CSV table of C-alpha atoms in Angstrom, one decimal:
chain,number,residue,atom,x,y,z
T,49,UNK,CA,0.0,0.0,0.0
T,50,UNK,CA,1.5,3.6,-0.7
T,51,UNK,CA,0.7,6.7,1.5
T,52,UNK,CA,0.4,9.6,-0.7
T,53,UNK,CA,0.3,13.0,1.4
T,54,UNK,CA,-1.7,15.6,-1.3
T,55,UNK,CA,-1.4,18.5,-1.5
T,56,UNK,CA,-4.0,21.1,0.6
T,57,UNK,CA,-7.6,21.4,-0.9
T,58,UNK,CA,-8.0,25.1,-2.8
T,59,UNK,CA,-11.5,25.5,-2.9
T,60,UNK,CA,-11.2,25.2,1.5
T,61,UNK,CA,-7.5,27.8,1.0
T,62,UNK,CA,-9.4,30.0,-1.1
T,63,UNK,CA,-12.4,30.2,1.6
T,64,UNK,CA,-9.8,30.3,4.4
T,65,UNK,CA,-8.1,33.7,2.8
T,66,UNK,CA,-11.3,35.4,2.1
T,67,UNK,CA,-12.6,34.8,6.0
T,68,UNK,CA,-9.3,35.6,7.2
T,69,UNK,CA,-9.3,38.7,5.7
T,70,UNK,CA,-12.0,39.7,7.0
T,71,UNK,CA,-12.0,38.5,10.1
T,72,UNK,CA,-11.2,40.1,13.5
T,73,UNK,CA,-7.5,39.5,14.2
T,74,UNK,CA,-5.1,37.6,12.6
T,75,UNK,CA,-5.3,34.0,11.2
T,76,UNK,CA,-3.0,31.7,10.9
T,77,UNK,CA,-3.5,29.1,8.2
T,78,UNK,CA,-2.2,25.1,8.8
T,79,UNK,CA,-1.5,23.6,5.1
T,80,UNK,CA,-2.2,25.3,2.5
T,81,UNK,CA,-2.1,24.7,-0.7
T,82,UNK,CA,0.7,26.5,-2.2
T,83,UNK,CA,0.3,27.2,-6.3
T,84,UNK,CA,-0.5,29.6,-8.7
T,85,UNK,CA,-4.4,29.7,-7.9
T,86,UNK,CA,-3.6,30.7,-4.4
T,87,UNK,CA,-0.4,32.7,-4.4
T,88,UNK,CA,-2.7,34.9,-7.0
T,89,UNK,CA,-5.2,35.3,-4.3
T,90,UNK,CA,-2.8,35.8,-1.6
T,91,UNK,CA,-0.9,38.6,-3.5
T,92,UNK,CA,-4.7,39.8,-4.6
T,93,UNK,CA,-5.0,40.3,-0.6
T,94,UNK,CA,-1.6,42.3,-0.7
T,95,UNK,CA,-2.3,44.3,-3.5
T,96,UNK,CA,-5.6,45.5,-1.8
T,97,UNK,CA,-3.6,47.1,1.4
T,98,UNK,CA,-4.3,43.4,3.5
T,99,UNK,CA,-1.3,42.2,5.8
T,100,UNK,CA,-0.1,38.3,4.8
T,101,UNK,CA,2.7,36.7,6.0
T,102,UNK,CA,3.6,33.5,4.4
T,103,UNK,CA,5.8,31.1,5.5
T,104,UNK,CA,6.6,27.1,5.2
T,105,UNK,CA,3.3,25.4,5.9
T,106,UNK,CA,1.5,28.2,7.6
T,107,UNK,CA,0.4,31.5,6.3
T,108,UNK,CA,-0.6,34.5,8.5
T,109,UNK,CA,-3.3,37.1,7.6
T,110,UNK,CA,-4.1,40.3,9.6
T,111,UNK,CA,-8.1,40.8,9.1
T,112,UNK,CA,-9.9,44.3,7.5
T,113,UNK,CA,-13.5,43.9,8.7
T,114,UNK,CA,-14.1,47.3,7.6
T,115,UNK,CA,-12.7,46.0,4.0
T,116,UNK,CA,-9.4,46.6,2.5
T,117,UNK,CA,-6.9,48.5,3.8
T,118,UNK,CA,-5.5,50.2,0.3
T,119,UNK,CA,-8.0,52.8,-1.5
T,120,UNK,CA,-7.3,51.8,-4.7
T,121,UNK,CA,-5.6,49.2,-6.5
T,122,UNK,CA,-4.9,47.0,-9.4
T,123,UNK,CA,-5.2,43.1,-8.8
T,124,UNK,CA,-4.7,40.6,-11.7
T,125,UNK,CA,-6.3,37.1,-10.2
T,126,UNK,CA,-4.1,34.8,-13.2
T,127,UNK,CA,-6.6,31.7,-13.4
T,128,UNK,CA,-8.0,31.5,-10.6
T,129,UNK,CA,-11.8,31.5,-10.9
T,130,UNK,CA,-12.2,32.0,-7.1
T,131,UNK,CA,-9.9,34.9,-6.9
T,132,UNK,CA,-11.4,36.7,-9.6
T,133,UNK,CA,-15.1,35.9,-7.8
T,134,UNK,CA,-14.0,35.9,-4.1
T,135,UNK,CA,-11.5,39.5,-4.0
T,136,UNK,CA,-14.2,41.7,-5.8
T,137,UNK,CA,-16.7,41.0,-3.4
T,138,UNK,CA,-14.6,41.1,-0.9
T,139,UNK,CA,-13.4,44.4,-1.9
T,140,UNK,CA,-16.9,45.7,-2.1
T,141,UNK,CA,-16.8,46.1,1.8
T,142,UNK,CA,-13.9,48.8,1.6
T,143,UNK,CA,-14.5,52.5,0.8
T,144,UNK,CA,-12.3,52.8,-2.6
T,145,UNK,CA,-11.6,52.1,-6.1
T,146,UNK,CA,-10.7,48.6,-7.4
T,147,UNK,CA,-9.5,47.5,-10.8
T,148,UNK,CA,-9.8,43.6,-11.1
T,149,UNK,CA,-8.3,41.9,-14.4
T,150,UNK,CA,-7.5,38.0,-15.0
T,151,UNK,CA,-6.0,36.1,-17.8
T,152,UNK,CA,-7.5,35.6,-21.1
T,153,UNK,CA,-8.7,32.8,-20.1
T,154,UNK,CA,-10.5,33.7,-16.9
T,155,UNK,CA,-11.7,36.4,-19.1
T,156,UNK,CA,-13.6,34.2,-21.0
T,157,UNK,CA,-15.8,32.6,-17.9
T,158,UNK,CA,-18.7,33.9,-17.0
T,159,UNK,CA,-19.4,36.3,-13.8
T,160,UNK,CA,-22.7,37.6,-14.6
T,161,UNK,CA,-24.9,36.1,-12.0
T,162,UNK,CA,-22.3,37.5,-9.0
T,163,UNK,CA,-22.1,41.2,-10.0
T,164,UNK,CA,-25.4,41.7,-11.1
T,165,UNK,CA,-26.7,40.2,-7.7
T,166,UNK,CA,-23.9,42.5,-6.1
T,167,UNK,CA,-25.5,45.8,-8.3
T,168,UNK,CA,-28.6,44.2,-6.6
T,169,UNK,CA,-27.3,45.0,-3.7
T,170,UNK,CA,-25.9,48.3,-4.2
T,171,UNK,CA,-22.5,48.1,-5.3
T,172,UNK,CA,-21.2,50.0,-8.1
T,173,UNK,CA,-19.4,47.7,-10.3
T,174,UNK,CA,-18.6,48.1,-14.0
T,175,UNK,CA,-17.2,45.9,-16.8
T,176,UNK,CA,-14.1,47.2,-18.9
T,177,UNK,CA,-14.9,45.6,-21.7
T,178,UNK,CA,-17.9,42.6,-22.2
T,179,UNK,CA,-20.8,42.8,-19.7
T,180,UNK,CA,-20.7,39.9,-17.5
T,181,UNK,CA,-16.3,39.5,-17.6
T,182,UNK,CA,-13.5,40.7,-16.3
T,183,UNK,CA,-12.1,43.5,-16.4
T,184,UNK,CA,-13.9,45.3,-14.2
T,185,UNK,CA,-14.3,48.0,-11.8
T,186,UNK,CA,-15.7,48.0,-8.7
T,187,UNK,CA,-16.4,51.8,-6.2
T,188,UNK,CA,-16.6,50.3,-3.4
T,189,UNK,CA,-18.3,51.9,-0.4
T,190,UNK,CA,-20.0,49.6,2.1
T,191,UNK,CA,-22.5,47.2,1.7
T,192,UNK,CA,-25.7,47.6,2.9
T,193,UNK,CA,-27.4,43.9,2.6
T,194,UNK,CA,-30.8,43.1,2.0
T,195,UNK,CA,-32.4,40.1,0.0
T,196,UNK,CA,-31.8,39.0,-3.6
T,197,UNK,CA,-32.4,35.9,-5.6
T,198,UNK,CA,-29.6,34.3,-7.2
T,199,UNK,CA,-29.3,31.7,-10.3
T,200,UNK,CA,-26.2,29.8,-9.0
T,201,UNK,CA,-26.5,27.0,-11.9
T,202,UNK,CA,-23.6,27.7,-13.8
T,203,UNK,CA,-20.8,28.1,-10.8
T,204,UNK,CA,-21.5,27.4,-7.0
T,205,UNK,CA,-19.3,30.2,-6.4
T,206,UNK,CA,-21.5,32.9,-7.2
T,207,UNK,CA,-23.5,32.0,-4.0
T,208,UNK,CA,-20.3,31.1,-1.5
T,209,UNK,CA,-18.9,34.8,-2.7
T,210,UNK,CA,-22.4,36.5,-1.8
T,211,UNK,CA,-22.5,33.9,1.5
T,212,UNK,CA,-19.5,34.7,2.5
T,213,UNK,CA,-20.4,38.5,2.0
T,214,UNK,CA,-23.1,38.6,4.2
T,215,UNK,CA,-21.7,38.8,7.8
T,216,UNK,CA,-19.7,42.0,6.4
T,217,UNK,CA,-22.7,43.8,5.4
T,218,UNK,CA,-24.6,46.8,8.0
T,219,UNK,CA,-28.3,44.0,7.6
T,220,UNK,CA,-27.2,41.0,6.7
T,221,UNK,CA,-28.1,39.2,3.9
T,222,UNK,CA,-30.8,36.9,2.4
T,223,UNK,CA,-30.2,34.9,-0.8
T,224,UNK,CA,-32.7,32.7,-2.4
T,225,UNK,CA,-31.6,30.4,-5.0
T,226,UNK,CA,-33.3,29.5,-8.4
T,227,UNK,CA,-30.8,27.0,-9.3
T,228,UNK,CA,-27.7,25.4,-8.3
T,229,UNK,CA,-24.8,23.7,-8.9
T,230,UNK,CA,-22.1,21.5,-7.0
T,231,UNK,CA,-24.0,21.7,-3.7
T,232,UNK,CA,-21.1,20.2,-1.7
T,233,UNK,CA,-18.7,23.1,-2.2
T,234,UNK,CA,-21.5,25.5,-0.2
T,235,UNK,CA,-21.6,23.1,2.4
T,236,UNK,CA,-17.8,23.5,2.6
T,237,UNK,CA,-18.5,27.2,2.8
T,238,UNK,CA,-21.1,26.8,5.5
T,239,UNK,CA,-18.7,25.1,7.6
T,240,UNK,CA,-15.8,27.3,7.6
T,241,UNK,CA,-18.5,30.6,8.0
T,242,UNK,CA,-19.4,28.9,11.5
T,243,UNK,CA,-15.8,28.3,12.5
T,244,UNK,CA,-15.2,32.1,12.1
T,245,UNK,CA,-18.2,32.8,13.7
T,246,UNK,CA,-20.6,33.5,11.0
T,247,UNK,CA,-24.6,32.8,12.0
T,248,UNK,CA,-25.4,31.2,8.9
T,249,UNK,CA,-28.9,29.4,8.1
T,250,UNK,CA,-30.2,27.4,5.3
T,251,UNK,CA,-34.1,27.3,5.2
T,252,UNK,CA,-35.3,25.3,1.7
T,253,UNK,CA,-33.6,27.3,-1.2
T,254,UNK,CA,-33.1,30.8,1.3
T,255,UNK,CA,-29.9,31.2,2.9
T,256,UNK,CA,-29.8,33.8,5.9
T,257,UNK,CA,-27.1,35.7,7.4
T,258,UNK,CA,-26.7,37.8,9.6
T,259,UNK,CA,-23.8,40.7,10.2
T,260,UNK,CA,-21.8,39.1,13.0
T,261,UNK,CA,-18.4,39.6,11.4
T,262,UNK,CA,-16.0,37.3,11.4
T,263,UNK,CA,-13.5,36.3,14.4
T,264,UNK,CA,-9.9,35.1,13.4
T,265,UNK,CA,-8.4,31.9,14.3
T,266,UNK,CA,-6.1,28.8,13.8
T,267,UNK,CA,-7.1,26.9,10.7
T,268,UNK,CA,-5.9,23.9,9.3
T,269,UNK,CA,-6.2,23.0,5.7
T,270,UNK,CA,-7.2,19.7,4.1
T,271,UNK,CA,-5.7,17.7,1.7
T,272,UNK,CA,-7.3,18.3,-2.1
T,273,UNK,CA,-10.2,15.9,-2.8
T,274,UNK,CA,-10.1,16.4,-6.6
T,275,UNK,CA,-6.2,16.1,-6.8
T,276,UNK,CA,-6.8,12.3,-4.7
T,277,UNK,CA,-9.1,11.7,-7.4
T,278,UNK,CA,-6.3,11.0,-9.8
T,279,UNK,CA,-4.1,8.7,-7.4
T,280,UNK,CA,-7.9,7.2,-6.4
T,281,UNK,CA,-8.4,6.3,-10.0
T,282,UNK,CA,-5.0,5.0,-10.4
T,283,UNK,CA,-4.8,2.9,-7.8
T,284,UNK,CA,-8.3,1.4,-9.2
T,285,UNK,CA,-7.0,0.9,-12.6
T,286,UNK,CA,-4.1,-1.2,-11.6
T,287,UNK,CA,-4.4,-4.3,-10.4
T,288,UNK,CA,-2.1,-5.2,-6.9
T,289,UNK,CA,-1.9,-1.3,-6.5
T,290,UNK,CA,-3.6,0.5,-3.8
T,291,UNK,CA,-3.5,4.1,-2.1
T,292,UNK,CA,-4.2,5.7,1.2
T,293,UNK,CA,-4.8,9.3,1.7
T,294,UNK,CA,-4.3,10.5,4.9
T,295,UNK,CA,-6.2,13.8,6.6
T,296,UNK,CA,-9.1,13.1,3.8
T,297,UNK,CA,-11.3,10.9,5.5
T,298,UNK,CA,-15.6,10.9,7.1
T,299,UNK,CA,-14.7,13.8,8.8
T,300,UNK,CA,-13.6,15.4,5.4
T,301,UNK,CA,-15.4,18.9,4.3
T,302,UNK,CA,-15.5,18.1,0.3
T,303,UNK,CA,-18.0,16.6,-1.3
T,304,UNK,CA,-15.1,15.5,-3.9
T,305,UNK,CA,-14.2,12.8,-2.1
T,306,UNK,CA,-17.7,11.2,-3.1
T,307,UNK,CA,-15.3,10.2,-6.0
T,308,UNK,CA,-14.5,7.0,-4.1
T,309,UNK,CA,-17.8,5.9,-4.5
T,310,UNK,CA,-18.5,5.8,-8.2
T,311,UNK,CA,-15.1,4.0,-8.1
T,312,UNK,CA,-16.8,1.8,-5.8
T,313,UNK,CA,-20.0,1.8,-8.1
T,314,UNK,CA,-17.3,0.0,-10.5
T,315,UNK,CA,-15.8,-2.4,-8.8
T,316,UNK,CA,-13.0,-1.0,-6.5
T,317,UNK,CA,-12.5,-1.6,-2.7
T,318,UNK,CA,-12.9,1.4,-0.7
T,319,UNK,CA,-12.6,2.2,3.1
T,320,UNK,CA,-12.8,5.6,4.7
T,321,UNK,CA,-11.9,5.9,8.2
T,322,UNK,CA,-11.5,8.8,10.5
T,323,UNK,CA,-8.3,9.3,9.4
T,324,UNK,CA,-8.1,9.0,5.8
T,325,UNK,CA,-9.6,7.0,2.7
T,326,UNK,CA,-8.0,3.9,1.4
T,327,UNK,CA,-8.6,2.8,-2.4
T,328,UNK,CA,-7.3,-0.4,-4.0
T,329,UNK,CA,-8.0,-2.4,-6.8
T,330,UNK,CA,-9.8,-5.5,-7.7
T,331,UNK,CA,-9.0,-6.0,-11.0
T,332,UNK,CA,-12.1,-5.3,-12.3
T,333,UNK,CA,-14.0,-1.7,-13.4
T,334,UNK,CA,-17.4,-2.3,-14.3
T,335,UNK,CA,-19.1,0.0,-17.0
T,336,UNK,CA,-22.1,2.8,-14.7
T,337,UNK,CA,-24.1,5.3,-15.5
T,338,UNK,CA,-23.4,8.3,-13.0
T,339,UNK,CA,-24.8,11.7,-12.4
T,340,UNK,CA,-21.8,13.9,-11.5
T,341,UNK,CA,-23.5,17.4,-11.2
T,342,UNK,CA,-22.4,17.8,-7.4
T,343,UNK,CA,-18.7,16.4,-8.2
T,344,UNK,CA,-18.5,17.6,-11.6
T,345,UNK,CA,-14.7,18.7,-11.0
T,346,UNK,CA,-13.7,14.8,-11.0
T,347,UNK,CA,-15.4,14.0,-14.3
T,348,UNK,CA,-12.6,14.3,-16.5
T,349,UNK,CA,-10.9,11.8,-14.3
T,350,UNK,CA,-13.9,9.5,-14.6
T,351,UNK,CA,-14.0,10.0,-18.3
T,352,UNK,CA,-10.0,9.2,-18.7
T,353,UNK,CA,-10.4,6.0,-16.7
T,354,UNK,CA,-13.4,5.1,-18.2
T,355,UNK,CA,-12.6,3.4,-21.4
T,356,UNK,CA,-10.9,0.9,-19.1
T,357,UNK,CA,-14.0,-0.2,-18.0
T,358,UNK,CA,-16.1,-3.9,-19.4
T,359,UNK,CA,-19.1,-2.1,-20.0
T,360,UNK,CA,-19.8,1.6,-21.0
T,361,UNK,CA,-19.8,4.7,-18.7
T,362,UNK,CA,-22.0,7.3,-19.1
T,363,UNK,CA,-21.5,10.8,-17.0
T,364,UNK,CA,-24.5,13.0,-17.2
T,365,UNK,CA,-26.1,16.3,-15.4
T,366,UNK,CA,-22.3,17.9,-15.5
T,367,UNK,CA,-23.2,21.1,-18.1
T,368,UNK,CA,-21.4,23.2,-15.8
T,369,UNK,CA,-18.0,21.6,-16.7
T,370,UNK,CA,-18.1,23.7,-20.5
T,371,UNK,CA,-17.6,26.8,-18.9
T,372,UNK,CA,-14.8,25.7,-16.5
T,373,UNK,CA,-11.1,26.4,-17.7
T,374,UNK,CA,-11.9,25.0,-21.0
T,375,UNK,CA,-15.2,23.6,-22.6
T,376,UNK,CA,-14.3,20.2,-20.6
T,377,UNK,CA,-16.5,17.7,-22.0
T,378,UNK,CA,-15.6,18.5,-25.6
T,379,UNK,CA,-11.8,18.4,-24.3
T,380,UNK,CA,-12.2,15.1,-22.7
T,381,UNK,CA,-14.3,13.7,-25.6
T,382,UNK,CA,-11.6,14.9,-28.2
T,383,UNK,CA,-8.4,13.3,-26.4
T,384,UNK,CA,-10.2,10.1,-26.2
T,385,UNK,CA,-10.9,9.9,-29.7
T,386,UNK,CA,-7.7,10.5,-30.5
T,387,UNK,CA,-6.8,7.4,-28.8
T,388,UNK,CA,-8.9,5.8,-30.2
T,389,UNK,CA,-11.9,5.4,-28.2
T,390,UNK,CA,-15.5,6.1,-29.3
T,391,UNK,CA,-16.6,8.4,-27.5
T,392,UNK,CA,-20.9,10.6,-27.8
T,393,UNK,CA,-21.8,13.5,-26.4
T,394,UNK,CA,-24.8,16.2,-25.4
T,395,UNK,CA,-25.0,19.1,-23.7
T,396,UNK,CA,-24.9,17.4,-20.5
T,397,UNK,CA,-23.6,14.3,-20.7
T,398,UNK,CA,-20.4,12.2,-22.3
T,399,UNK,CA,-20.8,8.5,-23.0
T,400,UNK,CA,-17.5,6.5,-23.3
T,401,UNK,CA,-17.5,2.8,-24.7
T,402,UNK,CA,-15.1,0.2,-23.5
T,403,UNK,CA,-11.7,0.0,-25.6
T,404,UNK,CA,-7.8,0.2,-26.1
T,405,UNK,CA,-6.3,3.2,-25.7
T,406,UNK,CA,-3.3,3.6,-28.4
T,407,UNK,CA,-0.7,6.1,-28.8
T,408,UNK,CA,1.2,7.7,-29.6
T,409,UNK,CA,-0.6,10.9,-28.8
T,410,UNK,CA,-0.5,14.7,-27.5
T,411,UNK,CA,-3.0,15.2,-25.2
T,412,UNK,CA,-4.9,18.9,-25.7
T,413,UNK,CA,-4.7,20.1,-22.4
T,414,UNK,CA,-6.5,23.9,-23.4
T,415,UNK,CA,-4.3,25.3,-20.9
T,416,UNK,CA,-6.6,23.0,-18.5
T,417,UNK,CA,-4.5,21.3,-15.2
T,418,UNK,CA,-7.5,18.6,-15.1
T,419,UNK,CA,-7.1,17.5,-18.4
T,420,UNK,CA,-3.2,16.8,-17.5
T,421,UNK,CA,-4.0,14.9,-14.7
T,422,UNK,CA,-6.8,13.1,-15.3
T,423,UNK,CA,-4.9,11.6,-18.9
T,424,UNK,CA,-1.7,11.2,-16.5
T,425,UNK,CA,-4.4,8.1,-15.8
T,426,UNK,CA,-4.6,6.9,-18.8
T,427,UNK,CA,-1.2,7.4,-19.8
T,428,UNK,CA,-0.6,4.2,-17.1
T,429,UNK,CA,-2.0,1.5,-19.7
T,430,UNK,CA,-0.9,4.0,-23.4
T,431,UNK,CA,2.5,4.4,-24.4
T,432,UNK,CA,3.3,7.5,-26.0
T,433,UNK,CA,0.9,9.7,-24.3
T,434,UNK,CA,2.3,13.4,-24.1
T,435,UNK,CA,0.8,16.7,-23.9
T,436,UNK,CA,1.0,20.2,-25.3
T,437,UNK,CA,1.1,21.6,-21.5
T,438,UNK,CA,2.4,19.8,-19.3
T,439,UNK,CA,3.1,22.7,-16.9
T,440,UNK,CA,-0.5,23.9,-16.8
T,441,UNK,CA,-0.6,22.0,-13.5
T,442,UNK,CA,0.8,24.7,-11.2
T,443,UNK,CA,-2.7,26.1,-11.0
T,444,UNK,CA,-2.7,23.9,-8.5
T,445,UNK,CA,-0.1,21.2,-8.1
T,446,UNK,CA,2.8,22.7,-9.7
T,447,UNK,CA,5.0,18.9,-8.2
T,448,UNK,CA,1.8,16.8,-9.8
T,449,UNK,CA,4.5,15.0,-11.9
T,450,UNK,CA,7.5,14.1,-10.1
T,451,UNK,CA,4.4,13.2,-7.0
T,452,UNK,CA,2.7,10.6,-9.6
T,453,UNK,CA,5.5,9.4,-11.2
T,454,UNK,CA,7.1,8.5,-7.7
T,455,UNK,CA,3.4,6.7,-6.9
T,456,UNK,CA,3.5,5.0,-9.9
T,457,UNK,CA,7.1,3.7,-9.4
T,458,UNK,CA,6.1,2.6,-5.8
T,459,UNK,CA,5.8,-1.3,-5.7
């Protein structure tokens, strides 16, 4: 059995730096993730006059709860789709004027549903260039609260920025929800809201909050459910081989780890303890239908294991996935195909049939550190798989490579 220690989650840093920014106090962070995601954030905190210290496994943040302690600045968020959602509306608090810009790609995602809910609310935001996309300005001075309904069907983010918002406002804030997304990742927000003192509460499709602030504390971070995914599937694929994750067990705040039980669903042994989950093969991967909506960051590790399977595997309610850092469906669907596999697909859903794998072949990442990883899978059982961006993975696990070669090396 291997022990692979994985890197901190992002989605639970990202959260983490946002509530310790704006809490009273300073936090000091346990284990995060350390990458290009969440260095952008962390130097997006700097940049908007907040204090953070970083050092070896633990960094420190002195908290703004009156908002940001520059009046105006320029912050370029990279990728990162929570730094370009998360530091606007945290800047919103502030009194000032903020200029947010990303990379071409995070241009391209949409933002719509947040800063027209945050006009909703009062604050005077403006796109540079295409409505609904970065760049864009936001004049901050305060946020009032109130109620507002929310279509958070594209990106659970929209609503976790606006939660996470609410304690910081002079009313509080209600938010109903139309529609939504990856449910697990607002549970994840829920929780850490309450362990910095947020009163938080969820009745049918209203959340309500109310403006306690936020109290700073000691925080630990962890381990990545969707980076386990691809050392999960591994381990599953190969038969002998199995993995334990430590820190990443029932106790575990991301709904990514539900991973372990499609892999289950097909035929692999799984245990979960207390203190971390355990997955090992059985020489067998059945063929499943799944519905991935809530754990739709994992289905291009699904899809790159799936031909692999006896039967076919069919991945459906995960529409959300086109607009991530690439259109990922079509990406996964066009890198199986070129190995070979036959491969259908909707607007919703990607159906992969049982097959061979054969290379040589570059793998289209589209700039896209899931695609790398997940086909890092495949690439166990196809010779001659390369890709066009191999480095793409420092979004967030810049040591992805030398970490799975090493597992896969490990008798």
């Amino acid at each position: 059995m291997t022990v692979i220690d994985i890197p901190g989650s992002k989605s639970v840093t990202a959260r983490a730096l946002f509530l310790a920014a704006a809490a009273e106090g300073t936090t000091t962070l346990l284990g995060p993730l350390v990458s290009d995601d969440t260095e952008g954030f962390a130097e997006g905190l700097t940049a908007l006059g907040y204090a953070v210290r970083r050092e070896p496994g633990a960094w420190h943040i002195e908290g703004r709860p009156a908002g940001p302690g520059a009046d105006t600045a320029d912050v370029y968020c990279r990728d990162g789709a929570t730094t370009a959602r998360f530091l606007p509306t945290l800047a919103a608090v502030g009194h000032g004027t903020y200029r947010f810009d990303a990379s071409a790609q995070m241009r391209v995602r949409p933002l719509a549903p947040l800063t027209n809910a945050l006009r909703t609310l009062g604050v005077d935001l403006r796109h540079g260039e295409k409505e609904g996309h970065h760049p864009l300005d936001v004049h901050a001075h305060g946020v009032k609260g109130g109620a507002l309904t929310l279509d958070a069907g594209q990106s659970s983010q929209y609503l976790t920025a606006l939660l996470m918002l609410g304690p910081l406002t002079a009313e509080g804030l209600d938010i109903t929800v139309t529609d939504l997304v990856s449910e697990p990742y607002v549970e994840i927000t829920l929780a850490m809201m309450r362990a910095f003192g947020a009163d938080v509460r969820q009745e049918g499709r209203t959340y309500r909050v109310a403006p306690t602030g936020y109290r700073a504390r000691t925080y630990g971070i962890e381990p990545d459910a969707s980076t386990a995914s691809y050392f999960f599937a591994a381990a599953a694929l190969e038969p002998g081989r199995s993995v334990t994750v430590p820190g990443l067990g029932t106790g575990a705040l991301q709904g990514d780890l539900a991973f372990v039980d499609v892999l289950r669903r097909m035929g692999a042994a799984v245990e979960i303890t207390d203190a971390g989950t355990t997955v090992r093969s059985t020489g067998t991967l059945r063929g499943l239908t799944v519905n991935m909506r809530d754990i739709s960051d994992t289905m291009p590790t699904l899809a790159a294991l799936a031909p692999f399977a006896e039967g076919p595997v069919r991945i459906e309610d995960v529409a959300n996935t086109r607009v991530k850092e690439c259109d990922r469906l079509d990406a996964c669907a066009e890198n199986l195909r070129r190995l070979g596999i036959t491969v259908h697909t909707g607007p919703d859903w990607i159906e992969i049939h049982p097959g061979t794998p054969t290379g040589p072949a570059e793998i289209a990442t589209h700039g896209d550190h899931r695609i790398v990883m997940s086909f890092a899978v495949t690439a166990l059982r196809t010779p001659g798989i390369t890709f066009d961006d191999p480095g793409c993975v420092k979004k967030t696990f810049p040591d992805f490579h030398r970490v799975f070669d090493t597992f896969v090396h490990t008798p």
